[in-house]
């Protein structure tokens, strides 16, 4: 009861965007204008819990709970295709218990929205997102960018000319040094190789094989293997992280195409803790959170601080 009262009062306090660009199937977005700290008070009153299914690490939990004492972020991390099935099961059972979803299976979001399963809610800052990074009716939007980078361990390959274009990875100094994810292990890796071969032909891949790369499963494995001071493997082009760290430099081709994508997030329409979900989504779009992600911001006009 308390929750529905609070939800109703927040609906009154927020301004509704009263038009729909197509046929109005799923209704207009609720456009929030509240200061973060007022949403925080509402979320505390509601019960202090937000349950989220996410594919990211526990950093979000630490940051969110540190920024909003008393809140509990109940975060389940798993692979997106597992998460999306679980949400489908909750929808089928008529019992949604997650407050927020953040998946990498981009195709799930329009599908869920077409079922009427998503809350059309525009957090503060929504209008600052790049238009291609948000649904026009605020059913879902990007919170992070993810992408593959060319990477090399500068302790193991000191002073090399940075490999930038895809042809550069075929240079002799990278022979026996490359650690790569199997293209058939991850669809985004497969797409990266597909894009490269569309530009540079299948011969590019044959020459890559002649570099004698080590093939591994998972896109974190190349990082782990490159970082191991005792391994001779020193470079990769199939793992994420858009910016250099102390001994791993990073490049993106200028002529070549490369793969980046959005981590999308949404609030289920029947989320049991809508105020807490709003708080989380408003927080994730703040310039403060966006500019410290280690990825390119989804908001315009932000520089990145690490
Ligand atoms: C946390 O999330 C799990 C999985 O969604 C759920 O089973 C559990 O009840 C949640 N805990 C709280 C305190 O809401
Ligand atoms: C690297 O090898 C040395 C010598 O064999 C060993 O002492 C050290 O523990 C190894 N380091 C790692 C990270 O495996
Ligand atoms: C890191 O790589 C970039 C190319 O992405 C290059 O411009 C820069 O000089 C490199 N930095 C070092 C320390 O090698």
Coordinates of C-alpha atoms and ligand atoms in Angstrom, one line a residue:
X1 CA 0.0 0.0 0.0
X2 CA 2.8 2.4 1.0
X3 CA 4.5 1.6 -2.3
X4 CA 1.4 2.4 -4.5
X5 CA 0.9 5.6 -2.6
X6 CA 4.4 6.7 -3.2
X7 CA 4.3 5.6 -6.8
X8 CA 1.1 7.7 -7.3
X9 CA 2.6 10.7 -5.7
X10 CA 5.7 10.5 -7.8
X11 CA 3.6 10.2 -10.9
X12 CA 2.0 13.4 -10.0
X13 CA 5.3 15.1 -9.3
X14 CA 6.8 14.0 -12.6
X15 CA 5.8 15.5 -15.8
X16 CA 4.3 13.1 -18.4
X17 CA 5.3 13.5 -22.0
X18 CA 1.9 13.4 -23.5
X19 CA 2.4 12.2 -27.0
X20 CA 3.3 9.1 -28.8
X21 CA 5.0 9.0 -32.2
X22 CA 3.4 5.9 -33.6
X23 CA 0.1 4.3 -32.7
X24 CA 0.3 4.7 -28.9
X25 CA 0.4 1.0 -28.2
X26 CA 2.5 1.3 -25.1
X27 CA 1.8 4.7 -23.8
X28 CA 3.9 7.8 -23.3
X29 CA 7.0 8.1 -21.2
X30 CA 7.1 9.4 -17.7
X31 CA 9.8 12.1 -17.9
X32 CA 11.4 12.6 -14.5
X33 CA 12.6 16.0 -13.4
X34 CA 13.2 15.3 -9.7
X35 CA 16.5 15.9 -8.0
X36 CA 18.3 12.7 -7.2
X37 CA 18.1 13.2 -3.5
X38 CA 14.3 13.4 -3.5
X39 CA 14.1 10.2 -5.5
X40 CA 16.5 8.7 -2.9
X41 CA 14.1 9.6 -0.1
X42 CA 11.2 8.0 -2.0
X43 CA 13.3 4.8 -2.5
X44 CA 14.2 4.7 1.1
X45 CA 10.6 5.0 2.1
X46 CA 9.7 2.2 -0.3
X47 CA 11.9 -0.4 1.3
X48 CA 15.5 0.3 0.2
X49 CA 15.9 -2.6 -2.1
X50 CA 16.5 -2.7 -5.8
X51 CA 16.9 -6.0 -7.5
X52 CA 18.7 -5.9 -10.8
X53 CA 19.8 -8.5 -13.3
X54 CA 23.0 -7.3 -14.9
X55 CA 25.9 -8.5 -16.8
X56 CA 28.4 -6.2 -15.2
X57 CA 30.5 -6.5 -12.0
X58 CA 29.9 -5.7 -8.4
X59 CA 31.4 -2.2 -8.8
X60 CA 27.9 -0.8 -9.4
X61 CA 26.7 -2.3 -6.1
X62 CA 29.5 -0.7 -4.2
X63 CA 29.1 2.7 -5.8
X64 CA 25.4 2.8 -5.5
X65 CA 25.3 1.7 -1.9
X66 CA 28.1 4.1 -1.1
X67 CA 26.3 7.0 -2.7
X68 CA 22.9 6.2 -1.2
X69 CA 23.4 4.8 2.3
X70 CA 20.6 2.6 3.5
X71 CA 19.9 1.3 -0.1
X72 CA 20.5 -2.3 -0.9
X73 CA 21.4 -3.2 -4.5
X74 CA 20.5 -6.8 -4.9
X75 CA 22.5 -7.5 -8.0
X76 CA 22.5 -10.8 -9.9
X77 CA 25.3 -11.1 -12.5
X78 CA 24.9 -13.6 -15.2
X79 CA 25.1 -14.0 -19.0
X80 CA 22.4 -11.9 -20.7
X81 CA 20.8 -14.9 -22.5
X82 CA 20.2 -16.5 -19.1
X83 CA 18.8 -13.3 -17.6
X84 CA 16.4 -12.8 -20.4
X85 CA 14.9 -16.2 -20.1
X86 CA 14.5 -15.7 -16.4
X87 CA 12.6 -12.4 -17.0
X88 CA 10.4 -14.2 -19.5
X89 CA 9.6 -16.8 -16.9
X90 CA 8.7 -14.1 -14.4
X91 CA 6.4 -12.4 -17.0
X92 CA 4.8 -15.7 -17.9
X93 CA 4.1 -16.4 -14.2
X94 CA 2.7 -12.9 -13.7
X95 CA 5.2 -12.3 -11.0
X96 CA 8.0 -10.0 -11.8
X97 CA 10.6 -9.7 -9.0
X98 CA 13.3 -7.7 -10.7
X99 CA 13.3 -3.9 -10.6
X100 CA 15.9 -3.3 -13.3
X101 CA 17.5 -5.2 -16.1
X102 CA 20.8 -4.4 -17.9
X103 CA 21.5 -6.9 -20.6
X104 CA 23.7 -7.1 -23.7
X105 CA 21.1 -9.0 -25.7
X106 CA 20.0 -5.9 -27.4
X107 CA 17.2 -7.7 -29.4
X108 CA 15.4 -8.5 -26.2
X109 CA 14.5 -4.9 -25.4
X110 CA 12.1 -4.2 -28.4
X111 CA 10.7 -7.6 -27.9
X112 CA 9.9 -7.0 -24.2
X113 CA 8.6 -3.6 -25.0
X114 CA 6.2 -5.0 -27.7
X115 CA 4.8 -7.2 -25.0
X116 CA 4.1 -4.2 -22.9
X117 CA 6.6 -5.4 -20.2
X118 CA 8.7 -2.2 -19.9
X119 CA 8.1 1.0 -18.0
X120 CA 8.5 4.0 -20.3
X121 CA 10.5 6.1 -17.9
X122 CA 13.0 8.8 -18.9
X123 CA 15.4 9.5 -16.0
X124 CA 16.9 13.0 -15.6
X125 CA 19.5 13.3 -18.3
X126 CA 17.6 11.1 -20.8
X127 CA 17.5 14.0 -23.3
X128 CA 21.3 14.2 -23.1
X129 CA 21.8 10.7 -24.4
X130 CA 22.9 10.4 -28.0
X131 CA 19.7 9.8 -30.0
X132 CA 20.9 6.4 -31.3
X133 CA 21.5 5.3 -27.7
X134 CA 17.9 5.6 -26.5
X135 CA 14.5 4.3 -27.4
X136 CA 12.3 7.2 -28.5
X137 CA 9.6 6.4 -25.8
X138 CA 12.2 5.7 -23.1
X139 CA 11.4 2.0 -22.8
X140 CA 15.1 1.3 -22.7
X141 CA 18.4 3.1 -23.3
X142 CA 22.1 2.6 -23.1
X143 CA 23.9 3.0 -19.8
X144 CA 27.4 1.9 -21.0
X145 CA 29.3 1.3 -24.2
X146 CA 31.3 -1.8 -24.6
X147 CA 33.7 -2.6 -27.5
X148 CA 36.6 -4.6 -28.6
X149 CA 40.0 -2.9 -28.7
X150 CA 43.4 -3.8 -30.0
X151 CA 45.6 -4.3 -26.9
X152 CA 49.2 -5.1 -26.2
X153 CA 51.3 -5.5 -23.1
X154 CA 53.9 -2.8 -23.2
X155 CA 56.2 -4.6 -20.8
X156 CA 56.4 -7.6 -23.1
X157 CA 56.5 -5.5 -26.3
X158 CA 58.4 -2.4 -25.3
X159 CA 58.6 0.3 -27.9
X160 CA 56.7 -1.4 -30.7
X161 CA 55.1 0.8 -33.2
X162 CA 51.4 0.8 -32.1
X163 CA 49.4 -1.7 -34.1
X164 CA 46.4 0.4 -35.2
X165 CA 44.9 -0.9 -38.5
X166 CA 44.0 -4.6 -38.9
X167 CA 47.0 -5.2 -41.2
X168 CA 49.3 -4.0 -38.4
X169 CA 48.5 -7.1 -36.4
X170 CA 50.1 -9.2 -39.1
X171 CA 53.5 -7.7 -38.5
X172 CA 56.4 -10.1 -37.6
X173 CA 56.9 -8.7 -34.1
X174 CA 53.5 -10.0 -33.2
X175 CA 54.1 -13.6 -34.4
X176 CA 53.6 -16.1 -31.6
X177 CA 52.3 -13.2 -29.4
X178 CA 48.6 -13.0 -30.2
X179 CA 46.0 -14.5 -27.9
X180 CA 42.5 -14.4 -29.4
X181 CA 39.0 -15.6 -28.6
X182 CA 37.6 -18.3 -31.0
X183 CA 35.3 -16.5 -33.4
X184 CA 32.7 -19.2 -32.8
X185 CA 32.8 -18.6 -29.0
X186 CA 31.1 -15.2 -28.9
X187 CA 28.8 -13.5 -31.5
X188 CA 30.5 -10.1 -31.1
X189 CA 33.9 -11.6 -31.8
X190 CA 32.5 -13.4 -34.8
X191 CA 31.1 -10.1 -36.0
X192 CA 34.5 -8.4 -35.5
X193 CA 36.2 -11.0 -37.7
X194 CA 33.4 -10.8 -40.2
X195 CA 33.8 -7.0 -40.5
X196 CA 37.6 -7.3 -40.9
X197 CA 37.3 -9.9 -43.6
X198 CA 34.7 -7.9 -45.5
X199 CA 37.3 -5.1 -45.6
X200 CA 40.5 -7.0 -46.0
X201 CA 39.4 -10.3 -47.5
X202 CA 39.7 -13.9 -46.3
X203 CA 43.5 -13.6 -46.9
X204 CA 43.7 -11.4 -43.9
X205 CA 42.5 -14.3 -41.7
X206 CA 44.9 -16.7 -43.4
X207 CA 47.7 -14.4 -42.6
X208 CA 46.5 -14.1 -39.1
X209 CA 46.6 -17.9 -38.7
X210 CA 50.2 -17.7 -40.0
X211 CA 50.9 -15.5 -36.9
X212 CA 50.3 -18.7 -34.8
X213 CA 47.9 -17.1 -32.4
X214 CA 46.7 -18.9 -29.3
X215 CA 42.9 -19.4 -29.4
X216 CA 41.0 -19.3 -26.1
X217 CA 37.4 -19.3 -24.9
X218 CA 35.9 -16.2 -23.4
X219 CA 36.7 -12.6 -24.0
X220 CA 38.3 -12.0 -20.6
X221 CA 40.8 -14.8 -21.1
X222 CA 43.1 -12.9 -23.5
X223 CA 43.4 -10.1 -20.8
X224 CA 44.3 -12.6 -18.1
X225 CA 46.9 -14.4 -20.3
X226 CA 48.4 -11.1 -21.6
X227 CA 48.7 -9.8 -18.1
X228 CA 50.6 -12.9 -16.8
X229 CA 54.2 -11.7 -16.7
X230 CA 55.3 -15.3 -17.3
X231 CA 53.4 -15.9 -20.5
X232 CA 54.8 -15.0 -23.8
X233 CA 51.4 -14.0 -25.2
X234 CA 51.3 -10.3 -25.4
X235 CA 48.6 -8.9 -27.6
X236 CA 45.0 -9.3 -28.5
X237 CA 42.1 -7.8 -30.5
X238 CA 39.2 -9.7 -29.0
X239 CA 38.7 -8.3 -25.6
X240 CA 37.1 -5.2 -24.2
X241 CA 38.3 -2.2 -22.4
X242 CA 38.4 1.0 -24.4
X243 CA 41.2 2.8 -22.6
X244 CA 44.9 2.0 -21.8
X245 CA 46.0 0.9 -18.4
X246 CA 49.5 1.1 -16.9
X247 CA 51.1 -1.6 -19.0
X248 CA 48.4 -2.4 -21.6
X249 CA 48.1 0.1 -24.4
X250 CA 45.0 0.2 -26.6
X251 CA 44.2 1.2 -30.2
X252 CA 41.2 1.3 -32.5
X253 CA 41.6 1.3 -36.3
X254 CA 40.9 4.5 -38.2
X255 CA 40.4 2.9 -41.6
X256 CA 39.2 -0.4 -40.3
X257 CA 35.8 -1.1 -38.8
X258 CA 35.5 -2.3 -35.2
X259 CA 32.7 -3.5 -33.0
X260 CA 31.1 -1.5 -30.1
X261 CA 27.7 -1.9 -28.6
X262 CA 25.5 -0.6 -25.8
X263 CA 24.6 -2.2 -22.6
X264 CA 20.9 -1.4 -22.5
X265 CA 18.9 -1.0 -19.4
X266 CA 15.2 -0.9 -18.6
X267 CA 12.7 -1.0 -15.7
X268 CA 10.1 -3.7 -15.9
X269 CA 6.6 -2.3 -15.8
X270 CA 5.7 -4.4 -12.8
X271 CA 8.9 -3.9 -10.9
X272 CA 8.2 -4.4 -7.2
X273 CA 10.4 -1.4 -6.2
X274 CA 9.8 1.3 -8.8
X275 CA 11.2 4.2 -6.8
X276 CA 14.4 2.3 -6.1
X277 CA 14.6 1.4 -9.8
X278 CA 14.2 5.0 -10.8
X279 CA 16.9 6.0 -8.3
X280 CA 19.3 3.5 -9.8
X281 CA 18.5 4.6 -13.4
X282 CA 18.8 8.3 -12.6
X283 CA 22.1 7.6 -10.9
X284 CA 23.5 5.6 -13.9
X285 CA 22.8 8.5 -16.2
X286 CA 24.5 11.2 -14.0
X287 CA 27.6 12.8 -15.5
X288 CA 29.4 11.6 -12.4
X289 CA 28.7 7.9 -13.1
X290 CA 28.9 8.2 -16.9
X291 CA 32.3 9.8 -16.8
X292 CA 34.0 7.3 -14.6
X293 CA 33.0 4.0 -16.4
X294 CA 36.2 3.2 -18.3
X295 CA 34.0 3.3 -21.4
X296 CA 32.7 5.9 -23.7
X297 CA 29.8 7.8 -22.1
X298 CA 26.3 7.5 -23.5
X299 CA 25.7 11.1 -22.6
X300 CA 26.8 13.9 -24.9
X301 CA 29.3 16.6 -23.9
X302 CA 31.1 14.6 -21.3
X303 CA 34.7 13.9 -21.0
X304 CA 36.0 10.9 -19.3
X305 CA 37.8 10.9 -15.9
X306 CA 39.4 7.7 -14.7
Ligands
LIG1 C1 17.5 -10.6 -4.4 O1 17.4 -11.2 -5.8 C2 17.1 -12.6 -5.8 C3 17.2 -13.0 -7.2 O2 16.4 -12.2 -8.1 C4 15.8 -12.8 -5.1 O3 15.5 -14.2 -5.0 C5 15.8 -12.3 -3.7 O4 14.6 -12.4 -3.0 C6 16.2 -10.8 -3.6 N1 16.4 -10.3 -2.3 C7 15.8 -9.3 -1.8 C8 16.2 -8.9 -0.4 O5 15.0 -8.7 -2.4
LIG2 C1 56.6 -16.6 -12.8 O1 57.7 -17.5 -12.7 C2 58.5 -17.4 -11.6 C3 59.8 -18.3 -11.8 O2 59.4 -19.6 -12.2 C4 57.7 -17.8 -10.4 O3 58.5 -17.6 -9.2 C5 56.5 -16.8 -10.3 O4 55.7 -17.2 -9.2 C6 55.7 -16.9 -11.6 N1 54.7 -15.9 -11.6 C7 53.4 -16.1 -11.9 C8 52.5 -14.9 -11.8 O5 53.0 -17.2 -12.2
LIG3 C1 49.5 3.8 -27.2 O1 48.9 3.6 -28.5 C2 48.5 4.8 -29.1 C3 47.7 4.3 -30.4 O2 46.5 3.8 -30.0 C4 49.7 5.6 -29.5 O3 49.3 6.8 -30.1 C5 50.5 5.9 -28.2 O4 51.7 6.5 -28.5 C6 50.8 4.6 -27.5 N1 51.4 4.9 -26.2 C7 52.5 4.2 -25.8 C8 53.0 4.6 -24.5 O5 53.0 3.4 -26.5

